[in-house]
Structures are given as C-alpha cells and as structure tokens.
Amino acid sequence: MRTTDWLIGERERLLVVNDPRNLADLLRRRYPQFDVATAPTYLSGVAALAGAPARALLVGVDPTSRKLPQVVSGLRKAAGPDSRVILCCEPSGEPVAREALAAGADDYIIYPPTAADLDDAIALPRLEEQPPEAEVMPTWEELSGLAGVLSGMGGSRRQMLDQLCRIVSQALRTSYVSIVVDDTSAHVGNPETEPSIVETISAGGRTLGKIFVGPRQRAPFTAGEIEKLRHYARLIAHLLDAAERQQHWQSLAMIDELTGLPNRRYLMQALEGILARAAVERFRVTVLVFDVDGFKQFNDTYGHAAGDQIIRDTGQLFRRHCRQHDIVARYAGDEFVVVFWDAEGPRTPGSKHPTDALAVLRRFKKSLESHEFPSLGPNATGKITISGGLASYPWDAKDAASLIERADHAMLQAKRAGKNCIYLVGGDASSRVEFDAPQTS
C-alpha cells in the first residue's frame, strides 16, 4: 500500500460515515495519531473523499436501506484501491453486512467493536489493552525535571510551561510539544507541526488549557504513553493551581495591609532593580521621603482609628497624583517613600525629577487641603500637612538604602525648619521648598 496517499499534511485520516453509535470518539481515543473525520450520510461520505483520501472508511450499516450494495460500491470507487472500507453493524444487521462485502467492502465489525476488532479491520498492529505500568511511571529524568519546576515555582508562568514542554517531550519521545494556558503559551520543536494528540488541562470542571503533542517519527504512541500524557495534564493543573496560590501569598507579603500600597520589602527590592537599570540606561531616579506633620498628636487626640484613616487616605491620595509606574510605598508608621523614575528610558533634555516631584507635591497638597477626614470632626479639612525630603540618583547616593537615608535626613531638616515644606538634599535655605508659611505646632 502507498500510505502517503492518505496523508493530510503529516497525519493520516480515518473517515466515519453514517455513525449511529459515536464510533468516531472511540477511534480518536484509540488512534490519536490519526485525524478522524465524520460524514453524516452516505452521499456526504462520497463528497468528503473527493476532498481528501482516507486510510480507512468505517461505514455504519442501515439495515433498512435496499441500496446498500450500491452505496458500498460508490464509496469503494471514491476511496480508491488503497483505502479499506469497513462496515459497522448491529448484531442483527450482520447478514446484510456480509452480503455487502461482495460490493467492495474489505471487512465488517459488530457494534460495539473491541479494540482488537478495530486494529484488525483497519490493518494496524494491535495495541495493548492496558498500558504497561512501567510506561506510565515517570523516569528519573522526568522526576529531575519536575523537581526543577517545583524549585522555580515563584518564577513566571511562561518559564514553568517551557520546562514542562521539555519534560513532556522527553517522556513521550516526540520532538514537538506545546502547552497553552489562558494567554500564555510555550513549546519545544517546530511550532508549525501538526499535533497528533491534544489533551485538555482541567481542574474542578474548568478548562485551564491544552497540551498539543506532535507525531512520533517511528512507531505510533502506545496506550501507556497516552495514559502518561493524561497524568501530565492532571499534574500540570495542580502545578498551575499551586503557582497561583504561591504568587497570591507572595503578593500579600509585598502589600501593606492598611493602605493597600507596596510595603517596605517591596520598595527595597523594586528600588534596587530600578537603580541597576538606571546605571545602564543612564536616567535619573528621585526619591521622596515624607510623613504626616504632628501625626502622634492626631493619634493621641482622635484615636488610633482616626490615625489609621489619615495614613490610609494620605497614601492613596498621593498614589492618585503619580504616574502609574512610579512607586508610592508605606515605609513605616506614617512615613511614605515615593520613587520617581523613567520607565520608558531617559527623559527629554531639560526635564528634572526634583522639579517634577515638586509639581506632584503641590497638586497633592491642594488635594490634601480639600480632603475630608470625618474622624477629625466637623472641621476636618485643611488640618493635615506633610514634610519631606528629596534625594536623586546618581548625585546624592548610589544605592537604595543610602538614597532613602539621604532623603530621610532632608525630611528631618524640613521638620526642624517648621514643617509643611520639602527639603532637597543639602538643607540650606536655597534648597527649601515651602507649601505655605511654616507651621510651628
């Protein structure tokens, strides 16, 4: 036989015609290396063969049809001599099917067919009915790869899927594997390869993604390998769930519970990364440290609930006046740190971070003056002021801790100078920027 006559791309095709017992699903499970197509009627089966050949036709027998021999003859002619035509019938229809063999059918099977019946009818080597346990169990190489996935659980989803593609490819001895989960995909091998097996990744009745496996170069996939792929689909579902949970807890560890802003841990990690990038791309980074003037007095007079509201509202109000990529973090108590930086590369000439930061501060000050703090009583507006200090990389400090320390020192100078103002690093009269007349309380 010339098997290349049945190929569609890189896959052979089986065609099921007039399928009353859902035989196509059985064929897809049994022979994942084939493309299984269906035609609802005898006539549409002939038309389907005109578009593309098939290795075998499985034709459901209608025992009431008086033209079955003509139908079989027509399908045989359309299929060509290299395709097998197999009749499928209920036990009561066996005499009719046997008679139709003379019209050109190669064989017939009785519903429901056994796997061995299908193998023999389609002229394929018999596959084992039960997958050997040794084929399902992971090898040491697979276990080692899975250990690597677990150790890198905190990384990106794409990175995890890349590793899993390599493991599945090795386990099933195929050069192409693709895993798609939501809007993230990864693959090994040629992405244009036509998959032979598609396995769904699901959990709790919800479809998470799919695994696409390319063909084997020599022998078809065994039942044990197909079962192993199902195991991997379930394992990947568990890994995705575990990774999502871990990322959730990591996120909580980086968020200040009261304000919903990044906390000190996140700030230090992010600022170190920004400074490393600034050293390469040569852009400026400005750090502002500020706190609420007289916060302890508010806390003692109005209570801790009022103090919490002041901290929460002040932080969120400042966040609304910054660019999306700038960082506004709660540092400690009523103290906040803001990082102004260039996410899209160096700014245009003439743009300076301290100047930009002061413009943000003035807008924030205006909003703060009109913001109502109900816990402070009927005259709630206009009572809250802040003082702060500004320091810039690379002029004032070279690392995150030193930069924050210099800005914090400038803030203390602003406090000593009467509050409600911002000091740039240096602390002399020319570096002081007042919002209003200094306060002394």
XYZ file of C-alpha atoms in Angstrom:
441
model
C 0.000 0.000 0.000
C 1.097 3.574 -0.656
C 0.447 5.090 2.768
C 1.490 8.517 1.561
C -1.777 8.658 -0.412
C -3.681 9.001 2.870
C -1.663 11.836 4.359
C -3.160 15.239 5.151
C -0.102 17.303 5.972
C 1.713 14.862 8.273
C -1.311 12.862 9.503
C -3.349 10.007 8.083
C -7.118 10.187 8.120
C -9.944 7.852 9.140
C -13.422 8.670 7.851
C -16.575 7.534 9.679
C -19.730 7.553 7.522
C -23.278 7.331 8.947
C -22.123 6.892 12.567
C -25.124 5.986 14.788
C -23.048 4.744 17.764
C -20.498 7.554 18.132
C -17.721 5.366 16.791
C -15.639 8.450 15.942
C -14.924 9.211 19.621
C -13.727 5.650 20.176
C -11.400 5.949 17.192
C -9.962 9.271 18.436
C -9.149 7.746 21.806
C -7.765 4.564 20.297
C -5.749 6.162 17.476
C -4.627 9.670 18.446
C -2.094 9.579 15.603
C -4.948 9.803 13.060
C -7.223 12.630 12.026
C -10.754 11.239 12.497
C -13.385 12.884 10.266
C -17.108 12.188 10.058
C -19.766 12.330 7.356
C -23.412 12.055 8.477
C -24.744 10.401 5.267
C -23.513 8.060 2.581
C -23.657 10.834 -0.010
C -21.658 13.252 2.144
C -19.123 10.461 2.663
C -18.515 10.288 -1.086
C -18.144 14.080 -1.165
C -15.686 14.007 1.752
C -13.471 11.548 -0.101
C -13.342 13.870 -3.079
C -11.624 16.479 -0.866
C -9.026 14.212 0.755
C -8.263 10.477 0.856
C -8.546 8.303 3.957
C -6.686 5.268 5.180
C -9.947 3.592 6.139
C -13.690 4.202 5.879
C -15.900 2.890 8.679
C -19.428 2.800 7.299
C -22.462 2.397 9.540
C -24.917 -0.110 8.035
C -28.538 0.935 7.719
C -30.328 -2.459 7.589
C -33.420 -0.832 6.072
C -31.523 0.510 3.078
C -32.167 -1.501 -0.077
C -29.322 0.216 -1.875
C -26.510 -0.754 0.486
C -24.558 -2.652 -2.208
C -24.686 0.399 -4.492
C -23.624 2.624 -1.568
C -20.647 0.384 -0.786
C -19.671 0.256 -4.439
C -19.811 4.060 -4.671
C -17.729 4.530 -1.514
C -15.189 1.984 -2.707
C -14.817 3.793 -6.014
C -14.466 7.197 -4.296
C -11.976 5.854 -1.727
C -9.683 4.169 -4.224
C -7.990 0.781 -4.016
C -5.574 1.659 -1.214
C -8.243 2.536 1.356
C -10.011 -0.049 3.472
C -13.816 0.026 3.559
C -15.165 -1.463 6.793
C -18.875 -1.945 7.500
C -20.137 -1.421 11.057
C -23.428 -3.008 12.079
C -25.576 -4.161 14.977
C -25.604 -7.963 15.540
C -28.992 -8.154 13.809
C -27.531 -6.485 10.707
C -24.670 -8.955 10.245
C -26.322 -10.879 7.345
C -26.831 -7.618 5.419
C -23.217 -6.546 6.044
C -21.892 -9.937 4.975
C -23.781 -9.711 1.693
C -22.434 -6.184 1.079
C -18.848 -7.441 1.211
C -19.246 -8.534 -2.385
C -19.895 -4.903 -3.401
C -16.347 -3.908 -2.434
C -16.114 -3.760 1.394
C -12.986 -5.267 2.943
C -14.441 -6.326 6.286
C -17.210 -5.707 8.791
C -17.321 -5.279 12.580
C -20.161 -5.648 15.083
C -21.207 -2.843 17.443
C -19.725 -2.301 19.946
C -16.372 -3.286 18.477
C -13.455 -4.339 20.625
C -10.118 -2.591 20.238
C -8.694 -5.747 18.682
C -11.573 -5.793 16.137
C -10.687 -2.235 15.114
C -6.965 -2.968 14.860
C -7.595 -5.958 12.629
C -10.196 -4.229 10.447
C -8.052 -1.146 9.820
C -4.999 -3.422 9.383
C -2.979 -1.924 12.229
C -0.685 -3.673 14.711
C -2.607 -4.438 17.870
C -2.053 -2.058 20.772
C -2.056 -3.388 24.311
C -5.420 -3.046 26.007
C -3.954 -1.919 29.332
C -0.977 0.423 29.437
C 2.075 -1.181 30.995
C 2.685 0.335 34.401
C 6.332 0.955 33.511
C 5.262 3.289 30.692
C 3.064 5.378 32.958
C 5.575 5.805 35.782
C 7.928 8.792 35.334
C 11.606 8.130 34.720
C 14.369 9.577 36.871
C 14.996 12.181 34.179
C 11.356 13.246 34.300
C 11.391 13.390 38.105
C 14.532 15.514 38.000
C 12.866 17.895 35.564
C 9.756 18.126 37.740
C 11.945 18.921 40.751
C 13.326 21.838 38.747
C 9.791 23.046 38.020
C 8.907 22.926 41.718
C 12.064 24.779 42.766
C 11.258 27.573 40.302
C 7.574 27.828 41.217
C 7.883 31.504 42.095
C 9.008 32.436 38.578
C 6.927 33.328 35.561
C 4.219 31.067 34.142
C 5.947 31.106 30.755
C 9.152 29.795 32.300
C 7.262 26.989 34.055
C 5.465 25.983 30.840
C 8.779 25.962 28.943
C 10.179 23.444 31.428
C 7.044 21.293 31.300
C 7.140 21.198 27.481
C 10.653 19.773 27.607
C 9.645 17.168 30.190
C 6.586 16.006 28.221
C 8.614 15.908 25.013
C 11.165 13.681 26.679
C 8.515 11.476 28.302
C 6.628 10.817 25.046
C 9.697 10.749 22.798
C 8.386 13.356 20.427
C 10.146 16.448 19.107
C 7.137 18.784 19.358
C 5.065 19.725 22.414
C 3.089 22.903 23.017
C 1.258 23.897 26.195
C -1.261 26.732 26.079
C -2.793 28.142 29.284
C -5.021 31.218 29.018
C -2.946 33.808 27.149
C 0.408 32.117 27.885
C 1.949 29.505 25.609
C 5.227 27.640 25.320
C 6.585 24.980 23.004
C 9.569 22.857 22.026
C 10.166 21.896 18.404
C 8.748 23.317 15.208
C 5.636 25.418 16.023
C 4.176 24.637 12.590
C 3.980 20.907 13.384
C 0.513 19.401 13.112
C -0.324 17.834 16.526
C -1.228 14.153 16.768
C -2.665 14.292 20.300
C -4.479 17.099 22.082
C -5.030 16.684 25.828
C -7.129 19.093 27.904
C -5.791 20.534 31.167
C -8.727 20.923 33.528
C -9.492 21.254 37.236
C -12.808 21.416 39.049
C -14.750 21.202 35.801
C -12.935 24.273 34.432
C -10.716 24.062 31.350
C -7.337 25.672 32.056
C -5.552 24.937 28.803
C -4.387 22.252 26.382
C -1.313 20.151 25.606
C -0.528 19.635 21.911
C 1.785 16.731 21.099
C 3.388 16.180 17.715
C 3.688 12.805 15.973
C 6.241 10.124 16.707
C 8.814 9.668 13.969
C 8.762 5.868 14.012
C 6.138 3.925 15.957
C 2.719 5.339 16.921
C 2.052 6.345 20.523
C 1.380 3.413 22.805
C -1.586 3.257 25.146
C 0.821 3.664 28.062
C 2.229 6.887 26.635
C -1.248 8.276 26.038
C -2.136 7.473 29.655
C 1.072 9.163 30.793
C 0.035 12.312 28.898
C -3.267 12.299 30.812
C -1.284 12.070 34.057
C 0.813 15.045 32.985
C -2.325 17.041 32.175
C -3.595 16.448 35.717
C -0.173 17.233 37.188
C 0.081 20.497 35.236
C -3.371 21.503 36.517
C -2.131 21.015 40.105
C 1.098 22.904 39.390
C -0.810 25.843 37.922
C -3.035 25.977 40.992
C -0.039 25.790 43.339
C 1.811 28.514 41.406
C -1.236 30.777 41.525
C -1.539 30.299 45.284
C 2.158 30.963 45.813
C 2.036 34.153 43.754
C -1.019 35.243 45.749
C 0.825 34.803 49.051
C 3.942 36.468 47.674
C 1.800 39.414 46.609
C 0.294 39.671 50.079
C 3.796 39.668 51.572
C 4.628 42.743 49.479
C 1.483 44.778 50.227
C 0.812 46.986 53.229
C -2.437 45.772 54.764
C -3.690 49.182 55.942
C -3.120 51.268 52.805
C -3.053 48.639 50.054
C 0.218 50.197 48.861
C 3.527 48.369 48.419
C 5.320 47.802 51.701
C 8.942 48.341 52.696
C 10.038 44.888 51.490
C 8.662 45.517 48.004
C 10.072 49.057 47.915
C 13.643 47.974 48.627
C 13.594 45.183 46.038
C 11.996 47.360 43.366
C 14.259 50.358 44.013
C 17.419 48.230 43.761
C 16.181 46.936 40.402
C 15.365 50.434 39.149
C 18.787 51.756 40.170
C 20.525 48.852 38.406
C 18.599 49.693 35.238
C 19.311 53.416 35.651
C 23.049 52.682 35.837
C 22.876 51.031 32.405
C 20.380 53.327 30.690
C 21.710 56.485 32.389
C 18.486 58.019 33.632
C 17.719 59.873 36.845
C 15.848 58.474 39.854
C 14.394 60.730 42.546
C 13.288 59.506 45.969
C 10.883 61.426 48.194
C 10.503 60.554 51.871
C 7.612 62.266 53.668
C 5.435 61.858 56.710
C 2.388 63.497 58.285
C 3.144 66.533 60.425
C 2.124 66.069 64.063
C 0.775 62.564 63.464
C 1.249 61.469 67.070
C -0.884 64.376 68.267
C -3.694 63.365 65.868
C -3.399 59.775 67.048
C -3.491 60.728 70.739
C -6.335 63.241 70.329
C -8.679 61.400 67.950
C -7.708 57.764 68.493
C -5.994 55.025 66.503
C -8.923 54.587 64.102
C -8.542 58.247 63.076
C -4.789 57.739 62.751
C -5.340 54.745 60.503
C -7.690 56.781 58.315
C -5.128 59.563 57.972
C -2.416 57.112 56.902
C -4.688 55.246 54.517
C -6.185 58.327 52.849
C -2.870 60.184 52.624
C -1.141 57.261 50.904
C -3.954 56.636 48.421
C -4.335 60.352 47.694
C -0.645 60.623 46.808
C -0.880 57.499 44.648
C -3.566 59.153 42.508
C -1.261 62.072 41.669
C 1.677 59.939 40.460
C 2.338 58.216 37.166
C 1.378 54.552 37.028
C 4.949 53.225 37.109
C 6.169 55.489 39.949
C 6.238 53.750 43.314
C 4.325 55.013 46.350
C 5.056 52.792 49.355
C 4.319 52.878 53.047
C 7.721 52.735 54.705
C 6.904 52.716 58.427
C 4.212 54.250 60.638
C 3.091 57.473 58.977
C 6.195 57.612 56.767
C 5.983 57.093 52.997
C 8.575 56.744 50.243
C 7.908 57.737 46.619
C 10.193 56.741 43.734
C 10.045 58.875 40.583
C 11.808 57.243 37.632
C 11.803 56.949 33.829
C 10.085 53.730 32.837
C 10.473 54.392 29.122
C 14.081 55.477 29.002
C 15.787 58.829 29.609
C 13.638 61.940 29.722
C 13.930 64.714 27.209
C 16.608 67.354 27.943
C 15.521 69.921 30.483
C 13.183 67.657 32.459
C 14.347 67.192 36.050
C 12.966 64.857 38.637
C 13.063 67.208 41.645
C 11.109 69.784 39.644
C 8.627 67.138 38.513
C 8.308 65.763 42.037
C 7.600 69.212 43.462
C 4.854 69.713 40.867
C 3.274 66.444 42.023
C 3.646 67.551 45.636
C 1.875 70.839 45.007
C -1.038 69.036 43.321
C -1.151 66.601 46.207
C -1.045 69.445 48.757
C -4.046 71.071 47.083
C -5.986 67.800 47.201
C -4.967 67.188 50.802
C -6.268 70.616 51.850
C -9.727 69.861 50.467
C -9.883 66.219 51.527
C -12.305 65.399 54.334
C -11.246 63.246 57.256
C -14.574 62.519 59.017
C -12.848 61.090 62.073
C -11.293 64.527 62.785
C -14.636 66.193 63.416
C -16.684 68.866 61.621
C -13.672 70.990 60.652
C -11.877 68.080 59.062
C -10.321 69.792 56.026
C -7.090 71.748 55.961
C -5.633 70.184 59.110
C -3.275 67.626 57.598
C 0.116 68.729 56.256
C 3.266 66.841 55.345
C 7.001 67.436 55.384
C 9.522 65.618 53.216
C 12.976 65.342 51.729
C 14.163 64.694 48.176
C 17.318 62.901 47.022
C 18.377 61.949 43.496
C 20.422 59.164 41.931
C 23.251 59.268 40.959
C 24.219 62.622 42.520
C 23.150 62.117 46.128
C 23.624 58.340 46.577
C 24.429 55.204 44.574
C 22.271 52.539 46.250
C 18.710 52.200 47.548
C 19.427 52.300 51.289
C 21.724 55.332 51.011
C 19.301 57.188 48.747
C 16.438 56.733 51.213
C 18.724 57.691 54.100
C 19.723 60.966 52.404
C 16.076 61.803 51.618
C 15.097 60.967 55.199
C 17.795 63.279 56.553
C 16.482 66.088 54.327
C 12.969 65.428 55.695
C 14.230 65.847 59.268
C 15.694 69.209 58.275
C 12.295 70.197 56.886
C 10.737 69.281 60.252
C 13.225 71.394 62.141
C 12.597 74.301 59.776
C 8.914 74.495 60.717
C 7.209 71.607 58.847
C 4.800 71.789 55.896
C 7.715 72.010 53.460
C 10.094 69.905 51.396
C 13.888 70.000 51.591
C 16.225 68.871 48.853
C 19.417 67.141 49.930
C 21.780 69.843 51.215
C 19.403 71.542 53.579
C 20.348 75.195 53.124
C 17.861 77.999 52.544
C 18.014 77.674 48.754
C 17.030 74.017 48.881
C 13.885 74.530 50.948
C 10.519 74.499 49.163
C 7.559 75.670 51.244
C 3.907 74.930 50.540
C 2.635 77.644 52.889
C 4.030 79.605 55.754
C 5.918 77.218 58.049
C 3.976 75.780 60.977
C 5.335 75.533 64.470
C 2.887 73.105 66.043
